[in-house]
């Protein structure tokens, strides 16, 4: 599943390097998450934070990462709470969602959550 820098203990320098550390279906899912987030938040800047691919609008907007049996998506507690009904079939915690590797990624839902977070951050920036 994983190879390269992260497996060797060196944190990846950027999202490209992070994704390059995976093979096959996991790599494809990470690329799909990245593309979906980019389209939903075109003004966001890519970065690495907490060892995970991150999108920022001045502050952290969302993170995502691969785990052994799922893709983790971290849209902050507000992003999870606002979509509680839609996320009922997934394992969630305060600010995290687990999308199992054996299931299709809900990319439309991911985009909705990202757009919610963009709006939320814009409102925070206004004061």
JSON list of C-alpha atoms in Angstrom, two decimals:
[
{"chain": "A", "resi": 1, "resn": "UNK", "atom": "CA", "xyz": [0.00, 0.00, 0.00]},
{"chain": "A", "resi": 2, "resn": "UNK", "atom": "CA", "xyz": [2.58, 2.58, 1.00]},
{"chain": "A", "resi": 3, "resn": "UNK", "atom": "CA", "xyz": [6.11, 3.13, -0.10]},
{"chain": "A", "resi": 4, "resn": "UNK", "atom": "CA", "xyz": [8.56, 5.99, -0.32]},
{"chain": "A", "resi": 5, "resn": "UNK", "atom": "CA", "xyz": [9.39, 8.81, 2.06]},
{"chain": "A", "resi": 6, "resn": "UNK", "atom": "CA", "xyz": [6.66, 8.42, 4.67]},
{"chain": "A", "resi": 7, "resn": "UNK", "atom": "CA", "xyz": [7.25, 4.68, 5.01]},
{"chain": "A", "resi": 8, "resn": "UNK", "atom": "CA", "xyz": [10.95, 5.40, 5.51]},
{"chain": "A", "resi": 9, "resn": "UNK", "atom": "CA", "xyz": [10.17, 7.88, 8.30]},
{"chain": "A", "resi": 10, "resn": "UNK", "atom": "CA", "xyz": [10.82, 11.13, 6.41]},
{"chain": "A", "resi": 11, "resn": "UNK", "atom": "CA", "xyz": [7.73, 13.31, 6.30]},
{"chain": "A", "resi": 12, "resn": "UNK", "atom": "CA", "xyz": [6.66, 14.23, 2.78]},
{"chain": "A", "resi": 13, "resn": "UNK", "atom": "CA", "xyz": [7.50, 17.78, 1.72]},
{"chain": "A", "resi": 14, "resn": "UNK", "atom": "CA", "xyz": [4.24, 18.42, -0.12]},
{"chain": "A", "resi": 15, "resn": "UNK", "atom": "CA", "xyz": [0.98, 16.81, -1.21]},
{"chain": "A", "resi": 16, "resn": "UNK", "atom": "CA", "xyz": [2.55, 15.44, -4.40]},
{"chain": "A", "resi": 17, "resn": "UNK", "atom": "CA", "xyz": [5.18, 13.60, -2.35]},
{"chain": "A", "resi": 18, "resn": "UNK", "atom": "CA", "xyz": [2.55, 12.35, 0.11]},
{"chain": "A", "resi": 19, "resn": "UNK", "atom": "CA", "xyz": [0.37, 10.88, -2.64]},
{"chain": "A", "resi": 20, "resn": "UNK", "atom": "CA", "xyz": [3.40, 9.45, -4.45]},
{"chain": "A", "resi": 21, "resn": "UNK", "atom": "CA", "xyz": [4.04, 7.34, -1.35]},
{"chain": "A", "resi": 22, "resn": "UNK", "atom": "CA", "xyz": [0.97, 5.21, -2.10]},
{"chain": "A", "resi": 23, "resn": "UNK", "atom": "CA", "xyz": [0.04, 2.74, -4.81]},
{"chain": "A", "resi": 24, "resn": "UNK", "atom": "CA", "xyz": [-3.04, 1.62, -6.67]},
{"chain": "A", "resi": 25, "resn": "UNK", "atom": "CA", "xyz": [-6.50, 2.28, -5.30]},
{"chain": "A", "resi": 26, "resn": "UNK", "atom": "CA", "xyz": [-5.30, 4.26, -2.27]},
{"chain": "A", "resi": 27, "resn": "UNK", "atom": "CA", "xyz": [-3.30, 6.60, -4.51]},
{"chain": "A", "resi": 28, "resn": "UNK", "atom": "CA", "xyz": [-6.31, 7.04, -6.81]},
{"chain": "A", "resi": 29, "resn": "UNK", "atom": "CA", "xyz": [-8.55, 7.85, -3.84]},
{"chain": "A", "resi": 30, "resn": "UNK", "atom": "CA", "xyz": [-6.09, 10.42, -2.49]},
{"chain": "A", "resi": 31, "resn": "UNK", "atom": "CA", "xyz": [-5.91, 12.05, -5.93]},
{"chain": "A", "resi": 32, "resn": "UNK", "atom": "CA", "xyz": [-9.72, 12.11, -6.11]},
{"chain": "A", "resi": 33, "resn": "UNK", "atom": "CA", "xyz": [-9.94, 13.76, -2.68]},
{"chain": "A", "resi": 34, "resn": "UNK", "atom": "CA", "xyz": [-7.36, 16.37, -3.69]},
{"chain": "A", "resi": 35, "resn": "UNK", "atom": "CA", "xyz": [-9.13, 17.15, -6.98]},
{"chain": "A", "resi": 36, "resn": "UNK", "atom": "CA", "xyz": [-12.52, 17.40, -5.27]},
{"chain": "A", "resi": 37, "resn": "UNK", "atom": "CA", "xyz": [-11.21, 19.74, -2.58]},
{"chain": "A", "resi": 38, "resn": "UNK", "atom": "CA", "xyz": [-9.39, 21.90, -5.16]},
{"chain": "A", "resi": 39, "resn": "UNK", "atom": "CA", "xyz": [-12.60, 22.34, -7.17]},
{"chain": "A", "resi": 40, "resn": "UNK", "atom": "CA", "xyz": [-14.69, 23.10, -4.09]},
{"chain": "A", "resi": 41, "resn": "UNK", "atom": "CA", "xyz": [-12.15, 25.57, -2.67]},
{"chain": "A", "resi": 42, "resn": "UNK", "atom": "CA", "xyz": [-10.22, 27.03, -5.62]},
{"chain": "A", "resi": 43, "resn": "UNK", "atom": "CA", "xyz": [-8.74, 29.86, -3.53]},
{"chain": "A", "resi": 44, "resn": "UNK", "atom": "CA", "xyz": [-7.33, 27.48, -0.92]},
{"chain": "A", "resi": 45, "resn": "UNK", "atom": "CA", "xyz": [-3.59, 26.89, -0.74]},
{"chain": "A", "resi": 46, "resn": "UNK", "atom": "CA", "xyz": [-2.13, 23.40, -0.52]},
{"chain": "A", "resi": 47, "resn": "UNK", "atom": "CA", "xyz": [0.19, 22.61, 2.38]},
{"chain": "A", "resi": 48, "resn": "UNK", "atom": "CA", "xyz": [1.24, 19.82, 4.69]},
{"chain": "A", "resi": 49, "resn": "UNK", "atom": "CA", "xyz": [0.15, 20.06, 8.33]},
{"chain": "A", "resi": 50, "resn": "UNK", "atom": "CA", "xyz": [0.27, 17.40, 11.02]},
{"chain": "A", "resi": 51, "resn": "UNK", "atom": "CA", "xyz": [1.83, 15.12, 8.37]},
{"chain": "A", "resi": 52, "resn": "UNK", "atom": "CA", "xyz": [-1.35, 15.31, 6.26]},
{"chain": "A", "resi": 53, "resn": "UNK", "atom": "CA", "xyz": [-2.31, 16.99, 3.00]},
{"chain": "A", "resi": 54, "resn": "UNK", "atom": "CA", "xyz": [-4.00, 20.24, 4.01]},
{"chain": "A", "resi": 55, "resn": "UNK", "atom": "CA", "xyz": [-5.89, 23.03, 2.30]},
{"chain": "A", "resi": 56, "resn": "UNK", "atom": "CA", "xyz": [-5.71, 26.48, 3.90]},
{"chain": "A", "resi": 57, "resn": "UNK", "atom": "CA", "xyz": [-7.57, 29.76, 3.63]},
{"chain": "A", "resi": 58, "resn": "UNK", "atom": "CA", "xyz": [-5.26, 31.71, 5.96]},
{"chain": "A", "resi": 59, "resn": "UNK", "atom": "CA", "xyz": [-6.03, 28.98, 8.50]},
{"chain": "A", "resi": 60, "resn": "UNK", "atom": "CA", "xyz": [-6.46, 25.24, 8.10]},
{"chain": "A", "resi": 61, "resn": "UNK", "atom": "CA", "xyz": [-9.60, 24.51, 6.07]},
{"chain": "A", "resi": 62, "resn": "UNK", "atom": "CA", "xyz": [-9.54, 20.70, 5.71]},
{"chain": "A", "resi": 63, "resn": "UNK", "atom": "CA", "xyz": [-7.05, 17.83, 5.89]},
{"chain": "A", "resi": 64, "resn": "UNK", "atom": "CA", "xyz": [-7.15, 14.32, 4.44]},
{"chain": "A", "resi": 65, "resn": "UNK", "atom": "CA", "xyz": [-4.96, 11.26, 4.83]},
{"chain": "A", "resi": 66, "resn": "UNK", "atom": "CA", "xyz": [-4.72, 7.56, 4.09]},
{"chain": "A", "resi": 67, "resn": "UNK", "atom": "CA", "xyz": [-4.99, 4.99, 6.85]},
{"chain": "A", "resi": 68, "resn": "UNK", "atom": "CA", "xyz": [-4.83, 1.21, 6.72]},
{"chain": "A", "resi": 69, "resn": "UNK", "atom": "CA", "xyz": [-8.55, 0.68, 6.07]},
{"chain": "A", "resi": 70, "resn": "UNK", "atom": "CA", "xyz": [-9.92, 4.14, 5.28]},
{"chain": "A", "resi": 71, "resn": "UNK", "atom": "CA", "xyz": [-9.34, 7.62, 3.94]},
{"chain": "A", "resi": 72, "resn": "UNK", "atom": "CA", "xyz": [-9.55, 10.10, 6.77]},
{"chain": "A", "resi": 73, "resn": "UNK", "atom": "CA", "xyz": [-11.14, 13.48, 6.11]},
{"chain": "A", "resi": 74, "resn": "UNK", "atom": "CA", "xyz": [-10.76, 16.22, 8.71]},
{"chain": "A", "resi": 75, "resn": "UNK", "atom": "CA", "xyz": [-13.08, 19.19, 8.10]},
{"chain": "A", "resi": 76, "resn": "UNK", "atom": "CA", "xyz": [-13.02, 20.49, 11.70]},
{"chain": "A", "resi": 77, "resn": "UNK", "atom": "CA", "xyz": [-15.77, 19.74, 14.22]},
{"chain": "A", "resi": 78, "resn": "UNK", "atom": "CA", "xyz": [-18.19, 22.15, 12.53]},
{"chain": "A", "resi": 79, "resn": "UNK", "atom": "CA", "xyz": [-17.86, 20.34, 9.19]},
{"chain": "A", "resi": 80, "resn": "UNK", "atom": "CA", "xyz": [-18.77, 17.03, 10.80]},
{"chain": "A", "resi": 81, "resn": "UNK", "atom": "CA", "xyz": [-21.64, 18.45, 12.88]},
{"chain": "A", "resi": 82, "resn": "UNK", "atom": "CA", "xyz": [-23.24, 20.31, 9.96]},
{"chain": "A", "resi": 83, "resn": "UNK", "atom": "CA", "xyz": [-23.52, 17.11, 7.91]},
{"chain": "A", "resi": 84, "resn": "UNK", "atom": "CA", "xyz": [-24.40, 14.71, 10.71]},
{"chain": "A", "resi": 85, "resn": "UNK", "atom": "CA", "xyz": [-27.35, 13.15, 8.83]},
{"chain": "A", "resi": 86, "resn": "UNK", "atom": "CA", "xyz": [-25.43, 12.64, 5.58]},
{"chain": "A", "resi": 87, "resn": "UNK", "atom": "CA", "xyz": [-22.52, 11.12, 7.53]},
{"chain": "A", "resi": 88, "resn": "UNK", "atom": "CA", "xyz": [-24.68, 8.66, 9.50]},
{"chain": "A", "resi": 89, "resn": "UNK", "atom": "CA", "xyz": [-23.23, 5.66, 7.65]},
{"chain": "A", "resi": 90, "resn": "UNK", "atom": "CA", "xyz": [-19.61, 6.56, 8.40]},
{"chain": "A", "resi": 91, "resn": "UNK", "atom": "CA", "xyz": [-17.39, 6.42, 11.46]},
{"chain": "A", "resi": 92, "resn": "UNK", "atom": "CA", "xyz": [-17.00, 9.99, 12.71]},
{"chain": "A", "resi": 93, "resn": "UNK", "atom": "CA", "xyz": [-15.52, 11.74, 15.70]},
{"chain": "A", "resi": 94, "resn": "UNK", "atom": "CA", "xyz": [-15.40, 15.38, 16.75]},
{"chain": "A", "resi": 95, "resn": "UNK", "atom": "CA", "xyz": [-13.54, 16.60, 13.65]},
{"chain": "A", "resi": 96, "resn": "UNK", "atom": "CA", "xyz": [-12.90, 13.47, 11.60]},
{"chain": "A", "resi": 97, "resn": "UNK", "atom": "CA", "xyz": [-14.67, 11.23, 9.11]},
{"chain": "A", "resi": 98, "resn": "UNK", "atom": "CA", "xyz": [-13.54, 7.78, 7.97]},
{"chain": "A", "resi": 99, "resn": "UNK", "atom": "CA", "xyz": [-14.35, 6.71, 4.41]},
{"chain": "A", "resi": 100, "resn": "UNK", "atom": "CA", "xyz": [-13.73, 2.93, 4.23]},
{"chain": "A", "resi": 101, "resn": "UNK", "atom": "CA", "xyz": [-11.47, 1.77, 1.40]},
{"chain": "A", "resi": 102, "resn": "UNK", "atom": "CA", "xyz": [-13.98, -0.90, 0.37]},
{"chain": "A", "resi": 103, "resn": "UNK", "atom": "CA", "xyz": [-16.68, 1.73, -0.32]},
{"chain": "A", "resi": 104, "resn": "UNK", "atom": "CA", "xyz": [-16.95, 4.36, -3.05]},
{"chain": "A", "resi": 105, "resn": "UNK", "atom": "CA", "xyz": [-15.75, 7.79, -1.93]},
{"chain": "A", "resi": 106, "resn": "UNK", "atom": "CA", "xyz": [-18.69, 10.18, -1.46]},
{"chain": "A", "resi": 107, "resn": "UNK", "atom": "CA", "xyz": [-17.03, 12.97, -3.44]},
{"chain": "A", "resi": 108, "resn": "UNK", "atom": "CA", "xyz": [-20.22, 15.01, -3.82]},
{"chain": "A", "resi": 109, "resn": "UNK", "atom": "CA", "xyz": [-20.56, 15.04, -0.04]},
{"chain": "A", "resi": 110, "resn": "UNK", "atom": "CA", "xyz": [-16.87, 15.92, 0.38]},
{"chain": "A", "resi": 111, "resn": "UNK", "atom": "CA", "xyz": [-17.38, 18.91, -1.95]},
{"chain": "A", "resi": 112, "resn": "UNK", "atom": "CA", "xyz": [-20.44, 20.05, 0.02]},
{"chain": "A", "resi": 113, "resn": "UNK", "atom": "CA", "xyz": [-18.50, 19.87, 3.28]},
{"chain": "A", "resi": 114, "resn": "UNK", "atom": "CA", "xyz": [-15.55, 21.78, 1.82]},
{"chain": "A", "resi": 115, "resn": "UNK", "atom": "CA", "xyz": [-17.85, 24.51, 0.47]},
{"chain": "A", "resi": 116, "resn": "UNK", "atom": "CA", "xyz": [-19.46, 24.75, 3.90]},
{"chain": "A", "resi": 117, "resn": "UNK", "atom": "CA", "xyz": [-16.02, 25.19, 5.47]},
{"chain": "A", "resi": 118, "resn": "UNK", "atom": "CA", "xyz": [-15.05, 27.85, 2.89]},
{"chain": "A", "resi": 119, "resn": "UNK", "atom": "CA", "xyz": [-18.21, 29.81, 3.74]},
{"chain": "A", "resi": 120, "resn": "UNK", "atom": "CA", "xyz": [-17.59, 29.35, 7.45]},
{"chain": "A", "resi": 121, "resn": "UNK", "atom": "CA", "xyz": [-14.01, 30.63, 7.19]},
{"chain": "A", "resi": 122, "resn": "UNK", "atom": "CA", "xyz": [-15.13, 33.62, 5.08]},
{"chain": "A", "resi": 123, "resn": "UNK", "atom": "CA", "xyz": [-17.66, 34.54, 7.78]},
{"chain": "A", "resi": 124, "resn": "UNK", "atom": "CA", "xyz": [-14.99, 34.24, 10.48]},
{"chain": "A", "resi": 125, "resn": "UNK", "atom": "CA", "xyz": [-12.68, 36.51, 8.46]},
{"chain": "A", "resi": 126, "resn": "UNK", "atom": "CA", "xyz": [-15.40, 39.20, 8.32]},
{"chain": "A", "resi": 127, "resn": "UNK", "atom": "CA", "xyz": [-15.53, 39.23, 12.09]}
]
